[in-house]
PDB file of C-alpha atoms in Angstrom:
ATOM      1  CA  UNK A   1       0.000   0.000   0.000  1.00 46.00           C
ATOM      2  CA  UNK A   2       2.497   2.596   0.953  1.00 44.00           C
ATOM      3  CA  UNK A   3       4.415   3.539  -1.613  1.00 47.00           C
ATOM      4  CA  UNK A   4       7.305   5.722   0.150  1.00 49.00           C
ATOM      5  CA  UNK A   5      10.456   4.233   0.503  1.00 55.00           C
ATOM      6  CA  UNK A   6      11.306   4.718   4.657  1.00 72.00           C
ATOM      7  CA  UNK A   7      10.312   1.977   6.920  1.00 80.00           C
ATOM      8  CA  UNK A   8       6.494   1.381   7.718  1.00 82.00           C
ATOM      9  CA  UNK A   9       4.625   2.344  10.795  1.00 91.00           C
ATOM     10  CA  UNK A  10       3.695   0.052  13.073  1.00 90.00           C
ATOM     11  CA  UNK A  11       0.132   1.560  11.921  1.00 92.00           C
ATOM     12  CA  UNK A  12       0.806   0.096   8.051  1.00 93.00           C
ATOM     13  CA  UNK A  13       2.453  -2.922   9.347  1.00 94.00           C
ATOM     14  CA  UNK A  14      -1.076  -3.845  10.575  1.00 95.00           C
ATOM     15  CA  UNK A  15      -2.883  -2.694   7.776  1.00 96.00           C
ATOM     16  CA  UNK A  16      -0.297  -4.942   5.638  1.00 94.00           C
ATOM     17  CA  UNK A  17      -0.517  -8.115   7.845  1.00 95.00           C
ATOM     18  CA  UNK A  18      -4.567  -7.664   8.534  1.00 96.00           C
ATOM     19  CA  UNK A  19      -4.939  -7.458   4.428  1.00 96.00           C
ATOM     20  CA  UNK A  20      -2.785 -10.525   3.662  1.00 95.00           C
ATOM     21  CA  UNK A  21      -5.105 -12.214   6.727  1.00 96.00           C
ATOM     22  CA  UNK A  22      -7.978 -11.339   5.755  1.00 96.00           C
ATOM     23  CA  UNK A  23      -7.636 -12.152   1.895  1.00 94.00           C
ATOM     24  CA  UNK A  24      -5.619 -15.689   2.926  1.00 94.00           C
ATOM     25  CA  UNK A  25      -8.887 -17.136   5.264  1.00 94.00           C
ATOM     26  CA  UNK A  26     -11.404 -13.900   5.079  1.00 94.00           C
ATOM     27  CA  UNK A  27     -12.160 -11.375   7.516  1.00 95.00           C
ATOM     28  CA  UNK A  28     -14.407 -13.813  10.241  1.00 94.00           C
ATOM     29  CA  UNK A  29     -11.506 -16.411   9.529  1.00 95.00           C
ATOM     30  CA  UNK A  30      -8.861 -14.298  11.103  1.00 95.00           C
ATOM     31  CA  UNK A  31      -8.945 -12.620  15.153  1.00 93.00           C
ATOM     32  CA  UNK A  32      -7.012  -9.741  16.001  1.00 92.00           C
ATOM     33  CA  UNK A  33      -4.607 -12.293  18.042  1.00 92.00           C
ATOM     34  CA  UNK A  34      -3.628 -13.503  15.075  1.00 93.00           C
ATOM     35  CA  UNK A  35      -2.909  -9.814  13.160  1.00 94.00           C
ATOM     36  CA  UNK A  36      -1.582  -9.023  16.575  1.00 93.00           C
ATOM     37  CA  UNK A  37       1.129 -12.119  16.743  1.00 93.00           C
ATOM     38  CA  UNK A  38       2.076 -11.172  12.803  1.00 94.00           C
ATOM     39  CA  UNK A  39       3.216  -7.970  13.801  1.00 93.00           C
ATOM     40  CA  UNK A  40       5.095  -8.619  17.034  1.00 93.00           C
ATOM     41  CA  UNK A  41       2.427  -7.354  19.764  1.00 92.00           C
ATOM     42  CA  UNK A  42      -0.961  -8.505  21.574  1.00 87.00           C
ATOM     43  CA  UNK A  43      -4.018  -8.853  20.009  1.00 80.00           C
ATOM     44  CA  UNK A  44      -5.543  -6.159  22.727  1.00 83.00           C
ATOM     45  CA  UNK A  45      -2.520  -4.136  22.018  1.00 87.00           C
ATOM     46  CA  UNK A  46      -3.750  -3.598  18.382  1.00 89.00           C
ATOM     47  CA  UNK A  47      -6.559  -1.834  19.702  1.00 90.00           C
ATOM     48  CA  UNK A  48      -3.989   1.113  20.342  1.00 92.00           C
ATOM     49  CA  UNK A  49      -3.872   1.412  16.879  1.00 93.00           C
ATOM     50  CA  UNK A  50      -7.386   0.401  15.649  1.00 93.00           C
ATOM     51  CA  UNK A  51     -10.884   0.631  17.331  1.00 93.00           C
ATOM     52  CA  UNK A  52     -11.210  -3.246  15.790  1.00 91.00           C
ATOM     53  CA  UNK A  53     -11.180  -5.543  12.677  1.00 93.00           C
ATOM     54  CA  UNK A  54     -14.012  -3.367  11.413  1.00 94.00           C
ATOM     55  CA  UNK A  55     -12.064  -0.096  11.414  1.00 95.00           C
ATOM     56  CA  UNK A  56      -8.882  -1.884   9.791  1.00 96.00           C
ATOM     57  CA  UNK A  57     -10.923  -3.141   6.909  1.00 96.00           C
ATOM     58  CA  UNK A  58     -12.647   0.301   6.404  1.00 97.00           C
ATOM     59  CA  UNK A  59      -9.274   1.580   6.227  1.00 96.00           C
ATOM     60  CA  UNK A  60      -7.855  -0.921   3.985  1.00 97.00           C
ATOM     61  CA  UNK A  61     -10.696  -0.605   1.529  1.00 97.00           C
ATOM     62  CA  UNK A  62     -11.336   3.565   1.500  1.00 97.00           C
ATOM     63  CA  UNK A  63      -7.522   3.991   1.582  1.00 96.00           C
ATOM     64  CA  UNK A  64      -6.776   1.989  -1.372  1.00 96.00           C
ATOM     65  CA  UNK A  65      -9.812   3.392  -2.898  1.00 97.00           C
ATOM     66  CA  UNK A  66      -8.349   7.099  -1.968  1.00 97.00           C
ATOM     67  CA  UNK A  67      -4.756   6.158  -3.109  1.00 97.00           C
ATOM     68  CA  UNK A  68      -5.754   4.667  -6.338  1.00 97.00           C
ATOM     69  CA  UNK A  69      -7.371   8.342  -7.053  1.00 98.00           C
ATOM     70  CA  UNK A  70      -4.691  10.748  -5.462  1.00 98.00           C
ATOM     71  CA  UNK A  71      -2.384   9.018  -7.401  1.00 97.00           C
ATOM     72  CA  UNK A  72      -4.213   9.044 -10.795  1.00 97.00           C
ATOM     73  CA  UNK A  73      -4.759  13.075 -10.103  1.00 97.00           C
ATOM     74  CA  UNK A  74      -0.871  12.938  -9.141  1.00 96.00           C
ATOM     75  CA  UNK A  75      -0.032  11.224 -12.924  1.00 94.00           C
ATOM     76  CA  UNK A  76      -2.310  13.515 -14.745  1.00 93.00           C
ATOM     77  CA  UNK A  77      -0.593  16.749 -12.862  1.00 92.00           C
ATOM     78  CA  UNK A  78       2.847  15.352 -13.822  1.00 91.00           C
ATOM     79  CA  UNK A  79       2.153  14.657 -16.945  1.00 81.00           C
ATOM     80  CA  UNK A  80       2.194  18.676 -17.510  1.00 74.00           C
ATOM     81  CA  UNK A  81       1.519  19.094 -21.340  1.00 74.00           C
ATOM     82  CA  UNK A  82       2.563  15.238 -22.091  1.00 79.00           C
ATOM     83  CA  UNK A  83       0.063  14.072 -24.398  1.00 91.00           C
ATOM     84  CA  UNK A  84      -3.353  11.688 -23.447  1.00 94.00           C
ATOM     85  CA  UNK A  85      -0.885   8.770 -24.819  1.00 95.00           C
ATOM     86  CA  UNK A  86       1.281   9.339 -22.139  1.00 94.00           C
ATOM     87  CA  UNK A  87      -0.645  10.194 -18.855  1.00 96.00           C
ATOM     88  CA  UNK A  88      -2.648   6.817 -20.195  1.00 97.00           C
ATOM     89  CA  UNK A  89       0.452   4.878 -20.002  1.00 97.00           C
ATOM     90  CA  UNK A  90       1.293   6.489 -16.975  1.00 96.00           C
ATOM     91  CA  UNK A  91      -2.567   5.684 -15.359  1.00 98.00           C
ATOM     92  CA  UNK A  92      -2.082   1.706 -16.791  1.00 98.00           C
ATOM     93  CA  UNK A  93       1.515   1.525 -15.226  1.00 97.00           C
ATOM     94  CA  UNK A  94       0.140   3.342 -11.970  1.00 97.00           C
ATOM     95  CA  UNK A  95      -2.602   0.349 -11.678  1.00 98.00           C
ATOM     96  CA  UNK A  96      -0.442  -2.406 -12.544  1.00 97.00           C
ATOM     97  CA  UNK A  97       1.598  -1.431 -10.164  1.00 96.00           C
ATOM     98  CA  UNK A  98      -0.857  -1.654  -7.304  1.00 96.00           C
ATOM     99  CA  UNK A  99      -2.474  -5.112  -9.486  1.00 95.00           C
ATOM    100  CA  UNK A 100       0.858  -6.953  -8.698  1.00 93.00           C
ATOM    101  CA  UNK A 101       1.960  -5.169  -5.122  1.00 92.00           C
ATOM    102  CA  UNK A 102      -1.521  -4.828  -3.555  1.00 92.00           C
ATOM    103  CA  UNK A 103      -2.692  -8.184  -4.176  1.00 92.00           C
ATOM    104  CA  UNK A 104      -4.393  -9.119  -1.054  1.00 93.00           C
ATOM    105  CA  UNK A 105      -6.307  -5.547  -1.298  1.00 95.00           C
ATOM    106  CA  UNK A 106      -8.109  -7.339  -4.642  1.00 95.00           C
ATOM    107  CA  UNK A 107      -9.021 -10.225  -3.384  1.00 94.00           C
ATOM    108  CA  UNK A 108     -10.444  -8.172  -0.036  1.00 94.00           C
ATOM    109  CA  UNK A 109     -12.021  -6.145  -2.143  1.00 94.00           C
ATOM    110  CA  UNK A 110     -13.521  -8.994  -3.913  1.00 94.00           C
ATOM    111  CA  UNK A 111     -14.295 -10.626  -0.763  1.00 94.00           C
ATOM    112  CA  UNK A 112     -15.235  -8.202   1.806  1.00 95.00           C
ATOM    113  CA  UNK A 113     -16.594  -4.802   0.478  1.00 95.00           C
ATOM    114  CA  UNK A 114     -20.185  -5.537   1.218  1.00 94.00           C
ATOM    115  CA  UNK A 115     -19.118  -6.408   5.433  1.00 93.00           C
ATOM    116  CA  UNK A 116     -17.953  -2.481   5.203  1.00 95.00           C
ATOM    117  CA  UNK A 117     -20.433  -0.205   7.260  1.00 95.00           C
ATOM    118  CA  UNK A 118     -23.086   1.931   4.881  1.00 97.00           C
ATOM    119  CA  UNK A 119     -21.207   5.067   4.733  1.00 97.00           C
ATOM    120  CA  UNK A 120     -17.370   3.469   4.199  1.00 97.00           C
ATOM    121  CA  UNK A 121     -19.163   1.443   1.415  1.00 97.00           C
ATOM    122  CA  UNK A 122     -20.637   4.534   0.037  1.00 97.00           C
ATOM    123  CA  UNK A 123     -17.297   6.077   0.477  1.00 98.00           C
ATOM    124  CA  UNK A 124     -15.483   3.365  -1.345  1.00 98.00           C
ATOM    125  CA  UNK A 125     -17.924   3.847  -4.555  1.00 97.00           C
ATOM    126  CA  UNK A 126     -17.983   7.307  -4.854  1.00 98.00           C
ATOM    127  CA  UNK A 127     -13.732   7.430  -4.868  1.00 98.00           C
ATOM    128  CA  UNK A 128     -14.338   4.595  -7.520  1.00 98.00           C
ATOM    129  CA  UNK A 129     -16.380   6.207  -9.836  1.00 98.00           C
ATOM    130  CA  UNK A 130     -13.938   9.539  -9.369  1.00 98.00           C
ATOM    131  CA  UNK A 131     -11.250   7.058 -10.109  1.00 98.00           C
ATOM    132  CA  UNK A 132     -13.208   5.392 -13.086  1.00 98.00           C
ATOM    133  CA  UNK A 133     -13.901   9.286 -14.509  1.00 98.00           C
ATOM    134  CA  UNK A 134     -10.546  10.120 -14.466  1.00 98.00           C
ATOM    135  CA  UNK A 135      -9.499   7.259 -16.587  1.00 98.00           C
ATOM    136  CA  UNK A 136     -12.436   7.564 -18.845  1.00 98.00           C
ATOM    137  CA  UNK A 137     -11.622  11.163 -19.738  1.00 97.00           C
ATOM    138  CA  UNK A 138      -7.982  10.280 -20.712  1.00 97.00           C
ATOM    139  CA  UNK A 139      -9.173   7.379 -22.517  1.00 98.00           C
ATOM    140  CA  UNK A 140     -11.800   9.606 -24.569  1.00 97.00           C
ATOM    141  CA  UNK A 141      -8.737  11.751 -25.720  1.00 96.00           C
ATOM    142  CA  UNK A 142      -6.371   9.147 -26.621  1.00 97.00           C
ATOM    143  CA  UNK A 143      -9.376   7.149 -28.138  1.00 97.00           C
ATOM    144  CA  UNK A 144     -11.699   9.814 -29.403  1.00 95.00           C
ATOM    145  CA  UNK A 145     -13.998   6.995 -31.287  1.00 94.00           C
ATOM    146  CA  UNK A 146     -15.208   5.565 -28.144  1.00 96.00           C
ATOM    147  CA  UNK A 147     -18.567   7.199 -26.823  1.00 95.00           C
ATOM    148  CA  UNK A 148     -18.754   7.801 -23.280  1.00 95.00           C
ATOM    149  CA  UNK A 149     -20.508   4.521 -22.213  1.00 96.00           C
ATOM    150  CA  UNK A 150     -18.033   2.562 -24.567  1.00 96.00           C
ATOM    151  CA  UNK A 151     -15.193   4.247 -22.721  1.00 97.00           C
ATOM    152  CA  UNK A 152     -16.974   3.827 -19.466  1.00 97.00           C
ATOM    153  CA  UNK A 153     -17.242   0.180 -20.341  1.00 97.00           C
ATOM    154  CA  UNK A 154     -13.806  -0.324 -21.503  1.00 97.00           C
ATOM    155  CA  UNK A 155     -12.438   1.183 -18.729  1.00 98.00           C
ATOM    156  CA  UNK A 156     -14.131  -1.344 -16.082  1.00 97.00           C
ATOM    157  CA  UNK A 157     -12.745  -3.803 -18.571  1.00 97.00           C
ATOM    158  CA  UNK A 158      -9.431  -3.191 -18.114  1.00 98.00           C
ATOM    159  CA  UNK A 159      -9.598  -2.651 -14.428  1.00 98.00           C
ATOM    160  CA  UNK A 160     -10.797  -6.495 -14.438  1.00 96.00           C
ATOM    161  CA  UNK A 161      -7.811  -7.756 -16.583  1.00 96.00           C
ATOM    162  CA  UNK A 162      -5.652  -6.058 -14.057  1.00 96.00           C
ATOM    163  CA  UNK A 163      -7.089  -6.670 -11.134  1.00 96.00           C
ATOM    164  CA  UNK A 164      -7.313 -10.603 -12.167  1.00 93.00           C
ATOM    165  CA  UNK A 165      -3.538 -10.326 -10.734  1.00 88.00           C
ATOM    166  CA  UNK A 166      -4.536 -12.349  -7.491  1.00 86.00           C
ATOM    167  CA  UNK A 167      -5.480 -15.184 -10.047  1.00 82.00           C
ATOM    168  CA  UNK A 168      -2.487 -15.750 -11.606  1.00 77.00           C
ATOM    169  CA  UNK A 169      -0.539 -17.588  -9.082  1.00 69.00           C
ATOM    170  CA  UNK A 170       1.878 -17.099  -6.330  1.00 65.00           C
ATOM    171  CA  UNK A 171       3.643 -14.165  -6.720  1.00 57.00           C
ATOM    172  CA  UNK A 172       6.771 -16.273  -6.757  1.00 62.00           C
ATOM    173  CA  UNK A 173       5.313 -18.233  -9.599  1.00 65.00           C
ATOM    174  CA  UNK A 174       4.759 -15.564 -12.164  1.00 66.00           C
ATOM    175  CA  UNK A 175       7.021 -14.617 -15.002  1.00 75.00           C
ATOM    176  CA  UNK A 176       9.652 -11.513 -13.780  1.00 84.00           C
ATOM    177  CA  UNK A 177       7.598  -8.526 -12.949  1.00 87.00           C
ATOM    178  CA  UNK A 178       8.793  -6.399 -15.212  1.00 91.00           C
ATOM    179  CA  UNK A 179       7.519  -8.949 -18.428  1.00 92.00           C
ATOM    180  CA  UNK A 180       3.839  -9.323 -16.532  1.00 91.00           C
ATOM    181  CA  UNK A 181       3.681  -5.966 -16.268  1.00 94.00           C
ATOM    182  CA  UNK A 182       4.805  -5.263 -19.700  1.00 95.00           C
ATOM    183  CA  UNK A 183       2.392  -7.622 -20.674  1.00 94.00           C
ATOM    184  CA  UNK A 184      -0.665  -6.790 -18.668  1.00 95.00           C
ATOM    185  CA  UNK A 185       0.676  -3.280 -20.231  1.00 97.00           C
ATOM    186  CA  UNK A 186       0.356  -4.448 -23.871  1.00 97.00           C
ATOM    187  CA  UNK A 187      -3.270  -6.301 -23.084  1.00 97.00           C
ATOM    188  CA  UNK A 188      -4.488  -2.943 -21.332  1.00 97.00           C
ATOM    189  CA  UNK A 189      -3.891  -1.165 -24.751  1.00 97.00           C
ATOM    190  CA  UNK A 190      -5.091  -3.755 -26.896  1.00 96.00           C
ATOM    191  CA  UNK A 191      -8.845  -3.522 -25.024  1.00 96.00           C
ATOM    192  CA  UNK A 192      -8.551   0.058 -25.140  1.00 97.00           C
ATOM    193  CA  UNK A 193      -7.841  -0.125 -28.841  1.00 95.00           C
ATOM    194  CA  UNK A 194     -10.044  -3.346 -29.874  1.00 95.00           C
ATOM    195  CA  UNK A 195     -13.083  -1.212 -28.230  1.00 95.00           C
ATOM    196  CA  UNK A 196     -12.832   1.532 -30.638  1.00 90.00           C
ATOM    197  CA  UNK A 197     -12.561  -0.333 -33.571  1.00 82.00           C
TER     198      UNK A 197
END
């Protein structure tokens, strides 16, 4: 999740351990002895940290939700005058990169979204469809045969190819990570491109 390069807090060291957990034997599978005992302290001592295994999902599931979008904004600021081609590379290589580092967040996601209180739910969807805008805009410009629901649609379709990542085997198991993510890069492109033909 974090992408800076200093060492975690003990804060993100839960998150990390609870979202491995959680996505290995699902969130009623796993107590907070056992997040507690992955991270070096007592399950009561998380509680420091987190009001419970409610509050660490919530977090886990807005904040990847917010990250995904603040760095999207952050690729398409950077890209300063760039071209649509690039700041759409830029958004594909942005998602792959959480697709094959954030892999327990997908399958949580997958898994868990709906045990999420109302309003984190609601908060998790509306950063989504933010998210999904941004792309669909860039995608429009690079693309500019696709209609807005094609776009729309294309758009979701690629976020499935990439976010099949938890799918395709032990991490260990997978080809070098630079030639999956060139070629979840490559298949990205191609959808893009086969929708607007």
């Amino acid at each position: 999740m974090a992408t800076r390069t200093d060492a975690p807090t003990r804060r993100e060291q839960i998150l990390k351990e609870a979202a491995r957990l959680f996505a290995e034997r699902g969130f009623h599978g796993v107590g907070v002895d056992e997040i507690g005992a992955a991270v070096g302290i007592s399950g009561p001592g998380l509680y420091r940290h987190f009001a419970g295994k409610d509050a660490m999902l919530a977090e886990l599931l807005v904040g990847i939700s917010g990250q995904l979008l603040t760095g999207a904004k952050r690729r398409l600021a950077e890209a300063d005058g760039g071209g649509a081609e690039r700041v759409l590379d830029s958004l594909i290589e942005g998602h792959i990169d959480f697709a094959l580092d954030d892999r327990p967040l997908i399958t949580l996601h997958d898994r868990e979204l709906d045990r999420l209180r109302d309003t984190d739910r609601k908060m998790v969807r509306q950063l989504q469809r933010q998210y999904v805008e941004l792309w669909v805009g860039v995608v429009r410009e690079v693309y500019p045969g696709l209609g807005e629901p094609a776009a729309r649609s294309a758009v979701h379709s690629v976020f499935g190819l990439l976010n099949s990542t938890p799918h395709l085997g032990r991490a260990g198991s997978l080809p070098g990570r630079g030639a999956t993510a060139e070629l979840l890069h490559r298949m990205a492109r191609g959808a893009f491109a086969a929708a607007e033909s």
